[in-house]
Coordinates of C-alpha atoms in Angstrom, one line a residue:
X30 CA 212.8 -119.2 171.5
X31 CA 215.2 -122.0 173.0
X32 CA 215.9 -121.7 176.7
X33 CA 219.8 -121.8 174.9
X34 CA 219.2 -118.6 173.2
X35 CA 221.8 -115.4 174.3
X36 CA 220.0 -112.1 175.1
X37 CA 221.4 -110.6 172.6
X38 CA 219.1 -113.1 170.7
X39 CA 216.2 -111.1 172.2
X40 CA 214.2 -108.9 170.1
X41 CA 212.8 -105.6 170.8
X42 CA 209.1 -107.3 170.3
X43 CA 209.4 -110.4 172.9
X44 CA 211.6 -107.8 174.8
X45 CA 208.3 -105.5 175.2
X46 CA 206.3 -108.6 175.8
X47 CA 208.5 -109.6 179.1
X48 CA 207.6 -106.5 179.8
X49 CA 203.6 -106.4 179.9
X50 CA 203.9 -110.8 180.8
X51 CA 202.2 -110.5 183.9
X52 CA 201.8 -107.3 184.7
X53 CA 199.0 -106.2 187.4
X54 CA 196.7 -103.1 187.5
X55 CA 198.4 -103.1 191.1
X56 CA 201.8 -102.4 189.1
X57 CA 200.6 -98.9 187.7
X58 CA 202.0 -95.5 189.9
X59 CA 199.7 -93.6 191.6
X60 CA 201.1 -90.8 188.8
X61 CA 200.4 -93.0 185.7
X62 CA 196.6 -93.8 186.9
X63 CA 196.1 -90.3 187.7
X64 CA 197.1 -89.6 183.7
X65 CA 195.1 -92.1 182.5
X66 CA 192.2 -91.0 184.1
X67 CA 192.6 -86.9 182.8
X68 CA 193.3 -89.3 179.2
X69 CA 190.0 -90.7 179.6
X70 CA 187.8 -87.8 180.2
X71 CA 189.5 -85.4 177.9
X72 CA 189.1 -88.3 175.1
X73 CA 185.4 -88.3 176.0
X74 CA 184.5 -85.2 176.3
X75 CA 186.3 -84.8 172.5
X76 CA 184.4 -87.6 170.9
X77 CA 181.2 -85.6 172.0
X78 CA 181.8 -82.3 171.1
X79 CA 182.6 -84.4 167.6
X80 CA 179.3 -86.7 167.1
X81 CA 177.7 -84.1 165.0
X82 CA 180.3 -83.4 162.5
X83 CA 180.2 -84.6 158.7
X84 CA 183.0 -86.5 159.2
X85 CA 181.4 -88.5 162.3
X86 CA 178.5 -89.2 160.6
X87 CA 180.8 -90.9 157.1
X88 CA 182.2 -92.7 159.4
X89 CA 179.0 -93.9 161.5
X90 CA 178.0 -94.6 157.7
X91 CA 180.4 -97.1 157.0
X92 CA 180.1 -99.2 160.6
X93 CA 179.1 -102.7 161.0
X94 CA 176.4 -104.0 162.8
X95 CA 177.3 -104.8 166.2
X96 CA 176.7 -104.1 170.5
X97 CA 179.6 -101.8 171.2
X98 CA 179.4 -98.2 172.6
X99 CA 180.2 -95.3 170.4
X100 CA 181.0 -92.6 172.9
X101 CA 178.3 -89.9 172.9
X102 CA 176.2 -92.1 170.6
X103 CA 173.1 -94.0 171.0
X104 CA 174.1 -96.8 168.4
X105 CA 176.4 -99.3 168.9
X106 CA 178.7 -101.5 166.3
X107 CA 181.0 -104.3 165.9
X108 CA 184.2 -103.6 168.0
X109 CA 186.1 -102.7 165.0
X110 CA 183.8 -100.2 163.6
X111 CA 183.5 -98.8 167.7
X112 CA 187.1 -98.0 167.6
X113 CA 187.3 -96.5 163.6
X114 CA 183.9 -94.4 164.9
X115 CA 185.9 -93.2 169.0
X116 CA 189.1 -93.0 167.3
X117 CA 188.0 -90.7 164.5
X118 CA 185.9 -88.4 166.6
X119 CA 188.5 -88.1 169.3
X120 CA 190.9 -86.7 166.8
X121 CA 188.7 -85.2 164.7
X122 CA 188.9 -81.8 165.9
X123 CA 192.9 -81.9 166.8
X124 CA 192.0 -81.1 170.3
X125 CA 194.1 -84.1 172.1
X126 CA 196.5 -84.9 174.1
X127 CA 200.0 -84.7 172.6
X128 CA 203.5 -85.7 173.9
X129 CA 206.8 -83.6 173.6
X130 CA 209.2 -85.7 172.6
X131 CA 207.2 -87.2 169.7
X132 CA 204.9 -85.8 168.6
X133 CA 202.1 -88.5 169.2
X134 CA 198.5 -88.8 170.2
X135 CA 198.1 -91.6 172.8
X136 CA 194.0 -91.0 174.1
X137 CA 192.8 -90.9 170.5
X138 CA 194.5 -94.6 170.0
X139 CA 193.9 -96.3 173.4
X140 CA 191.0 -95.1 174.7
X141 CA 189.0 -96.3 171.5
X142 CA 191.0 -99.8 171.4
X143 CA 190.2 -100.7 175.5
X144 CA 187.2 -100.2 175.5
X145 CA 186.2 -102.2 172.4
X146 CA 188.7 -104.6 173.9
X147 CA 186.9 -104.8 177.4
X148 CA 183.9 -105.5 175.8
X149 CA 184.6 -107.7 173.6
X150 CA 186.9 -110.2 176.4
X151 CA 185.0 -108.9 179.6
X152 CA 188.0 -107.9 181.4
X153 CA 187.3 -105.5 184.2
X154 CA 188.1 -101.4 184.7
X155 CA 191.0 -101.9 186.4
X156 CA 192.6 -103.7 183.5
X157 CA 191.1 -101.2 181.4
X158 CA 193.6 -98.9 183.0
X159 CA 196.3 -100.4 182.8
X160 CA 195.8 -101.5 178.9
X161 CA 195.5 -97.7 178.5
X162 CA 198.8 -97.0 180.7
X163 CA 201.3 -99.4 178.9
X164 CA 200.1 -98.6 175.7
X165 CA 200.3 -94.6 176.2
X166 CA 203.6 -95.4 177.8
X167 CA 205.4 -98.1 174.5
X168 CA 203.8 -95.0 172.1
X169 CA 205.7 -92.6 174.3
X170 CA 208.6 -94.3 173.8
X171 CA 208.5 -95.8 170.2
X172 CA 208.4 -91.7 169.3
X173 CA 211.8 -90.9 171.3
X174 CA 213.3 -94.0 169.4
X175 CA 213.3 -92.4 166.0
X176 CA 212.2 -88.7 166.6
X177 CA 210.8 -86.6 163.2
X178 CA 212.0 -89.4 161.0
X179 CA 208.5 -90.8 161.2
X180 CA 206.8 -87.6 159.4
X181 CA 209.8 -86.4 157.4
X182 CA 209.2 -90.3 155.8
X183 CA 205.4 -88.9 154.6
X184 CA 203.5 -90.9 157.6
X185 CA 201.8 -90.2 160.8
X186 CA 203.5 -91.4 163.4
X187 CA 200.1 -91.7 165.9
X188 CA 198.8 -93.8 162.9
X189 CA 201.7 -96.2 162.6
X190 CA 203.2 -96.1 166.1
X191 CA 199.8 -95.8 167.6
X192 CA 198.9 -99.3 166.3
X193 CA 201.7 -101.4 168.2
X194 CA 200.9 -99.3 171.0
X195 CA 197.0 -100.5 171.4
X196 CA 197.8 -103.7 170.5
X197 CA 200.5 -103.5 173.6
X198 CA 197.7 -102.4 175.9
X199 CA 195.2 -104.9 174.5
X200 CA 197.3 -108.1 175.1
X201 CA 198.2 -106.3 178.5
X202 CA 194.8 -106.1 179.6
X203 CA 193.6 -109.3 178.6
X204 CA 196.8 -110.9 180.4
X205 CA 198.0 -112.2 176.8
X206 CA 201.5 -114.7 177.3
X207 CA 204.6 -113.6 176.4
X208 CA 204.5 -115.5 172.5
X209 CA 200.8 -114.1 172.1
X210 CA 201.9 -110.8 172.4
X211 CA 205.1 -110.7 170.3
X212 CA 203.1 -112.1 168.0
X213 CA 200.7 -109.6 167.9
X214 CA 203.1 -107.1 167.6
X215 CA 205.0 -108.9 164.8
X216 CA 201.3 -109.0 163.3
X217 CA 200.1 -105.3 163.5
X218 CA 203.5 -104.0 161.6
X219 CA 201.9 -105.2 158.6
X220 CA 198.9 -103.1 159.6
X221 CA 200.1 -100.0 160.7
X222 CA 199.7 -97.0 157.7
X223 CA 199.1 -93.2 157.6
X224 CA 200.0 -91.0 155.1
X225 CA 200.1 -87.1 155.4
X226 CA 199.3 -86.3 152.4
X227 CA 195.6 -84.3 154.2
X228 CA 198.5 -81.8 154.8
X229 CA 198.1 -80.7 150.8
X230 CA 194.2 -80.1 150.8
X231 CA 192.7 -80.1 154.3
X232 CA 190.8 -83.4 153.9
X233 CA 189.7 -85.9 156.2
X234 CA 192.4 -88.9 156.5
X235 CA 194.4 -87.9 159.3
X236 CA 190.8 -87.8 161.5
X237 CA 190.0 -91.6 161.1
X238 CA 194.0 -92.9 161.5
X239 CA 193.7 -93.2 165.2
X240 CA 190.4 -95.3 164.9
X241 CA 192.1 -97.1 162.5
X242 CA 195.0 -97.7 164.1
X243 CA 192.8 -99.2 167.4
X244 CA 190.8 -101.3 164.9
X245 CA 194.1 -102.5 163.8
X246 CA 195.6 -103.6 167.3
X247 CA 192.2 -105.6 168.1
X248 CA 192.6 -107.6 165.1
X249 CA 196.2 -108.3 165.4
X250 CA 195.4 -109.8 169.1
X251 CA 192.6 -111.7 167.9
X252 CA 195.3 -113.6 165.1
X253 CA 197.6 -113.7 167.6
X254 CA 195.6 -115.6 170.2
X255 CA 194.4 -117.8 168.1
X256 CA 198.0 -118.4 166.9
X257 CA 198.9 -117.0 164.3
X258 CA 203.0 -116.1 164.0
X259 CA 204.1 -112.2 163.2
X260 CA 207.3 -111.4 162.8
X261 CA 210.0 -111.3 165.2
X262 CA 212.1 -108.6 164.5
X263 CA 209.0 -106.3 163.2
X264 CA 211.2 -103.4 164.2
X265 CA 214.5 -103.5 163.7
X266 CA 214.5 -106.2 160.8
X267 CA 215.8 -105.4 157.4
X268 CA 212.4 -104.5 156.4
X269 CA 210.8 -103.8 159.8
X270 CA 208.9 -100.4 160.9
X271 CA 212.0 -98.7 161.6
X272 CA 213.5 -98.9 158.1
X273 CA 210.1 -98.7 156.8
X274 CA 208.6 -95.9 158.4
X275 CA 212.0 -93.5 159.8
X276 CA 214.6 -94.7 157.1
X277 CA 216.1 -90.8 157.4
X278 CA 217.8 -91.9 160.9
X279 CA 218.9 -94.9 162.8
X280 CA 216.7 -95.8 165.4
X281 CA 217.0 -96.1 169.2
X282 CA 215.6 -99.2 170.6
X283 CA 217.1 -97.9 174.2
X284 CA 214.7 -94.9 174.9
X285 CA 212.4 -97.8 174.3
X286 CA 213.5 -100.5 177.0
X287 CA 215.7 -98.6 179.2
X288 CA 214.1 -98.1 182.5
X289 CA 210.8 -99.7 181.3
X290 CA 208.5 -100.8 184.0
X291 CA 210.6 -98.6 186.2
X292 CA 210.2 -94.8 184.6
X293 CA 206.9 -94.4 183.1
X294 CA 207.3 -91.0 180.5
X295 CA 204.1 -91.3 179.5
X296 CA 203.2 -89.2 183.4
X297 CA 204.8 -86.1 181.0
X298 CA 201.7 -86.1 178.5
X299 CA 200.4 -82.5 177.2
X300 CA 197.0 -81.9 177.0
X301 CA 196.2 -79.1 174.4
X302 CA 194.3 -75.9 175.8
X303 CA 193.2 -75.5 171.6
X304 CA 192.0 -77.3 169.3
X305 CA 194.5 -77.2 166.3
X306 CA 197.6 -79.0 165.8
X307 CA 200.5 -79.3 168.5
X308 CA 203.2 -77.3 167.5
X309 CA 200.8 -74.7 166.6
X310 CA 199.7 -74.3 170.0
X311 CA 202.6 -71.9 171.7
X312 CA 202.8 -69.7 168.8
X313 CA 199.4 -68.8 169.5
X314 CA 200.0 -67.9 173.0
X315 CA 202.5 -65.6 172.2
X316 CA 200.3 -63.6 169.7
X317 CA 197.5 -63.8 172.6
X318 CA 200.2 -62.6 175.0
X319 CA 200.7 -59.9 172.5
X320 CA 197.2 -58.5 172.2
X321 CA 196.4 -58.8 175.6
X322 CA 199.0 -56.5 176.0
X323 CA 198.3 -54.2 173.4
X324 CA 200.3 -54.5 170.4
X325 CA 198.1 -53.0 167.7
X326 CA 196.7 -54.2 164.1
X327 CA 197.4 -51.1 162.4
X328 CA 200.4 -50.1 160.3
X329 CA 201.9 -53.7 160.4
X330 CA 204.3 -54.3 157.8
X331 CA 205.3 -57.9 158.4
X332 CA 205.0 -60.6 161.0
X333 CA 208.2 -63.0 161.6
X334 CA 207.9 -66.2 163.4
X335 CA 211.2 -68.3 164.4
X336 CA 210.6 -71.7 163.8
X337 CA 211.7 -75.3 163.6
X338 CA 212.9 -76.6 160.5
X339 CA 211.3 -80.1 161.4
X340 CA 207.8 -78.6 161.1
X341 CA 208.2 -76.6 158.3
X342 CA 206.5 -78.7 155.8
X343 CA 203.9 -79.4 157.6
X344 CA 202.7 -76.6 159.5
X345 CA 204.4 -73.3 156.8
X346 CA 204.3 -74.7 153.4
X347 CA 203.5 -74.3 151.2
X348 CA 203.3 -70.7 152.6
X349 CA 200.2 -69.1 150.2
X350 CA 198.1 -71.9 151.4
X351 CA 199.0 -72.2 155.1
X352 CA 197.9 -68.1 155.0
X353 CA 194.9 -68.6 153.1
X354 CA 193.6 -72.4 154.3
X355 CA 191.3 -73.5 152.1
X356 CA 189.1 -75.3 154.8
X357 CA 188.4 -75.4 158.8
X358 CA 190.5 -78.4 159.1
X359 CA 193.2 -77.1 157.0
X360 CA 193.8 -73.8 159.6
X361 CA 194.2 -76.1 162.2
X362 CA 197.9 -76.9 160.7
X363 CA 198.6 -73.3 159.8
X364 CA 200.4 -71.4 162.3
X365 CA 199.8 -68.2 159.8
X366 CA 196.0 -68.4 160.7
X367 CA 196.6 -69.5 164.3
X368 CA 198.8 -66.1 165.1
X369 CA 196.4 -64.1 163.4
X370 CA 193.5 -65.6 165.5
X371 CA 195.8 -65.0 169.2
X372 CA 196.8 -61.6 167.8
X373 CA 192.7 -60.8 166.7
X374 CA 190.7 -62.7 168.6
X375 CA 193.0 -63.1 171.8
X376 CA 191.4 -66.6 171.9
X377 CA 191.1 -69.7 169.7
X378 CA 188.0 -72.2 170.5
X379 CA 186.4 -74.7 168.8
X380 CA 184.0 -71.8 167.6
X381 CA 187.2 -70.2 165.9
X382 CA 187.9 -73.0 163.6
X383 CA 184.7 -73.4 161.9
X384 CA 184.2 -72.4 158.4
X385 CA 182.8 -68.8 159.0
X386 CA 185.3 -68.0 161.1
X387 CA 188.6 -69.0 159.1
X388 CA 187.3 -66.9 156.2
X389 CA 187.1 -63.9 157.7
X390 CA 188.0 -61.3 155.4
X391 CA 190.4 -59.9 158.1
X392 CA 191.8 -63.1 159.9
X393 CA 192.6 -63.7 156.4
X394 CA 194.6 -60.3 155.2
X395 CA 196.1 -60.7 159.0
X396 CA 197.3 -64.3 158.0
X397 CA 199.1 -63.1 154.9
X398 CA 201.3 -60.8 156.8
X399 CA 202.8 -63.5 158.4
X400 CA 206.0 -65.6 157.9
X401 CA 208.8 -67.4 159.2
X402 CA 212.5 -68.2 159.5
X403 CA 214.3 -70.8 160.6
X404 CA 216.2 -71.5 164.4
X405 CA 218.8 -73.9 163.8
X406 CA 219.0 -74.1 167.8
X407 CA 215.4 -75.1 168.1
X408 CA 215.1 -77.7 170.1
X409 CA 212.1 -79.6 168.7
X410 CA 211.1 -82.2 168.9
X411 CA 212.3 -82.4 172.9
X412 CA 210.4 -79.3 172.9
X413 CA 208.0 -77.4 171.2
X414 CA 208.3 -73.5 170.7
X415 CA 206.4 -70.2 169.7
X416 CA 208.0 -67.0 168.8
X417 CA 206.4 -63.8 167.1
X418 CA 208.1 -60.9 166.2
X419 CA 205.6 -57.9 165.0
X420 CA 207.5 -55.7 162.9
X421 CA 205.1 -51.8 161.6
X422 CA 205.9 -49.2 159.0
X423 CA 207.3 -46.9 161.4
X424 CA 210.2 -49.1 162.9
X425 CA 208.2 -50.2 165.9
X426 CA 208.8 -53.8 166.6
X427 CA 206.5 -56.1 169.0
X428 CA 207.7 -59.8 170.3
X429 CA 207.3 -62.5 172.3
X430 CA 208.7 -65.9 172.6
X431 CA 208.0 -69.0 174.6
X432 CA 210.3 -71.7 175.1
X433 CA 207.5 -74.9 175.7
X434 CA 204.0 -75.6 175.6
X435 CA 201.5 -74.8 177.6
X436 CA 199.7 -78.0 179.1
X437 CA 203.2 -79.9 179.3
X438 CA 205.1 -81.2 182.0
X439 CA 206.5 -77.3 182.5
X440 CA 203.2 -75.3 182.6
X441 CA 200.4 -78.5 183.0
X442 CA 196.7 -77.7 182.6
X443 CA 195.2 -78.3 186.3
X444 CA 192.6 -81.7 186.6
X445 CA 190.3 -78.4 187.3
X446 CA 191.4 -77.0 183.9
X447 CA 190.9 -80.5 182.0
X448 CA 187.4 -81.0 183.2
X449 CA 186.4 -77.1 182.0
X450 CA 187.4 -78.3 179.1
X451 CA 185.4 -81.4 178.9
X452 CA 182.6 -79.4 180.0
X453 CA 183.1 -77.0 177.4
X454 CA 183.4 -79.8 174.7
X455 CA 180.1 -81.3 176.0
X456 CA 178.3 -78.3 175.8
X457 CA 180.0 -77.3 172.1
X458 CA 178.7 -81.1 171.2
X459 CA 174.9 -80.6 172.4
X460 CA 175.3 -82.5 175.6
X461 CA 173.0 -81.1 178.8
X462 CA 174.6 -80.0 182.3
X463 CA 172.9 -83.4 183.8
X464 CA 174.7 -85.6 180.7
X465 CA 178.1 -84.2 181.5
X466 CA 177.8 -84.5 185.0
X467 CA 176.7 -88.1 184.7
X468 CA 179.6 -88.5 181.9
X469 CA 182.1 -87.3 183.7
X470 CA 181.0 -89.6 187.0
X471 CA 181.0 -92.6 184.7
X472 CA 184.9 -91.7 183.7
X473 CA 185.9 -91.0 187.3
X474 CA 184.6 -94.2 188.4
X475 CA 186.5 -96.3 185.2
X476 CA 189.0 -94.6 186.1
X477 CA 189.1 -95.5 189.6
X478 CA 188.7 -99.4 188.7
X479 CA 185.5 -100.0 189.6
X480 CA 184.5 -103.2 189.4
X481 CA 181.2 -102.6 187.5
X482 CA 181.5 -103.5 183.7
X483 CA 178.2 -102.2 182.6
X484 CA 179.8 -98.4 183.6
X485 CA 181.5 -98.7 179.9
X486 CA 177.3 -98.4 178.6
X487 CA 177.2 -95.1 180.4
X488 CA 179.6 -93.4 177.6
X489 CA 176.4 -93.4 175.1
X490 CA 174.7 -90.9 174.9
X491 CA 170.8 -90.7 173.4

């Protein structure tokens, strides 16, 4: 661009690269390193208590040949394969962190892409962290700029926002110049993807779109550094991502640079206290709420939920199946089977979406009893809501709502509470007390910046 040009000549892409242009780990809050760190071990601790799942082992099938770690692994891989393998585990089981607002998944994207990335150019932990940071916080904001118009248009917003955002944090980490990373940028639109069709059937795609999405940002650097020329205006063109991927609204490129550098969102991530998907999550706290205190099984005639109308089609129809999912992952996107689980079970593990449990004869008849109606004053996506409303034969009527969810900036899981549940997540994925100890010192201490690059070798696992 011509030292002549007006700012209004500017595009969103080389105004996101003046951004991360010199940028220091030393430029990260105290706040956003702290996130990053709980991002890193919760990540970890899901790609273990993944690696022995079918879907892991496809993917570990379909890898090339290569020296990079695969967390919780003993193999290694190219650096693209790495990322498709982390990425697809760490989502694998829906158990990650989330942001209200979007929704999105940052961890499942950016921890897979740095640490290929620090491998592969040598740069050290510190710069790990703040690849991870800026890219968590351009996803964080890409999602405010054109909120639900990204799933109502069929796609999966972590899939297609989540690849600018790790190529963001990849040129950030390895110090790329201002035209290197607009490039990249410009580059990666033409990779980004993710349909939500799994929504129909329960199958695997949505698992491997982070992965693929990380893969995605570490080739779009690599063309970019060795110069080749993206698009400018790969967002707000006449065919950029916007009109591409949210053509149902116009987009908002100001919730994406006002107050960058400044007011880092991405401090308000959610990290999930179950293992299904996000908005799912508060409706089962408020059928745990009601069985813990008492509201019975017996003599219910029908089981009302208020609801969003922006998750309706993925999450309530079409209703038969979301009450009877057909598979494990499928009742991890039904809130039918999740409020029969809180309201049963008073609990919903890892253990509780497995096959044997989901078809349970009565989690099943308890599903089927439940349905929903709309709240045209729900304030999703800004928020995300649960509401149940237990109505029995003879007039009795049970409820209980709750107005966010729990792990979010208004009721946060504790850094004690995240690493139970990277413990727990070990042990669910085989690990010994003495691997997740040493696990979770390896991720305090990348975390931290330590200056030692061989620590990234210490997230394998024999």
């Amino acid at each position: 661009m011509s030292q002549t040009a007006r700012l209004d000549d500017i595009t969103l892409s080389e105004q996101i690269a003046d951004w991360i242009a010199g940028l220091e780990p030393s430029d990260l809050p105290e706040a956003s390193r702290a996130k990053s760190r709980d991002i890193l071990v919760d990540i970890t601790g899901l790609c273990v208590a993944a690696r022995h799942t079918d879907y892991v082992a496809a993917t570990l099938g379909a890898t090339e040949p290569g020296e990079h770690v695969i967390i919780g692994q003993s193999r290694r891989a190219a650096a693209s394969s790495a990322a498709l393998v982390n990425g697809t585990a760490a989502h694998g089981e829906d158990f990650d962190d989330t942001f209200e607002g979007g929704p999105v998944h940052s961890g499942v994207v950016l921890v897979p892409a740095m640490i290929a990335a620090a491998q592969t150019h040598g740069f050290g932990n510190d710069r790990l962290v703040l690849g991870l940071a800026v890219g968590t916080e351009l996803l964080c904001r890409l999602a405010l700029a054109v909120p639900k118009a990204v799933h109502k248009a069929g796609f999966h917003p972590t899939a297609v926002l989540g690849a600018f955002a790790a190529t963001a944090g990849v040129c950030a980490a390895t110090g790329a110049d201002r035209r290197t990373t607009a490039n990249a940028l410009g580059t990666v639109g033409s990779m980004a993807s993710g349909i939500i069709e799994y929504l129909g059937d329960g199958s695997w795609t949505k698992r491997m779109h982070p992965g693929w999405a990380a893969q995605s940002a570490l080739r779009a650097h690599a063309l970019a550094a060795a110069g080749f020329i993206g698009p400018r205006r790969v967002f707000e063109g006449t065919h950029g991502a916007f009109r591409a991927f949210a053509p149902s609204i116009e987009a908002d490129p100001t919730r994406i640079t006002e107050g960058l550098g400044r007011d880092w969102v991405m401090q308000t991530i959610t990290f999930k206290p179950y293992p299904c998907g996000t908005m799912v999550q508060p409706y089962i706290d408020c059928a745990v709420a009601l069985g813990q205190r008492g509201a019975s099984l017996e003599g219910i005639e029908r089981i009302t939920c208020k609801t969003a109308e922006g998750i309706v089609h993925r999450l309530w129809e079409p209703l038969d199946l979301k009450q009877a999912p057909p598979t494990a992952y499928a009742a991890k996107f039904s809130v039918p089977y999740g409020v029969a689980l809180g309201l049963a079970r008073r609990r919903a593990t890892l253990e509780e979406f497995t096959e044997a449990a989901v078809f349970d004869p009565d989690l099943r008849a308890l599903a089927a009893k439940v349905g929903f109606e709309v709240d045209p004053d729900n304030p999703y996506p800004a928020a995300f809501t649960g509401h149940v409303r237990i109505e029995y034969a003879d007039g009795r009527v049970e409820e209980q709502e709750q107005g966010h969810m729990r792990g979010g900036v208004k009721e946060p899981l504790s850094r004690d509470e995240i690493d139970a549940k990277f413990e727990a997540n070990l042990a669910f994925g085989g690990a010994t007390e003495a691997q997740a100890k040493a696990l979770l010192d390896t991720c305090n201490r990348i975390a931290s910046g330590d200056a030692d690059t061989a620590l990234l070798q210490g997230l394998a696992l024999a």
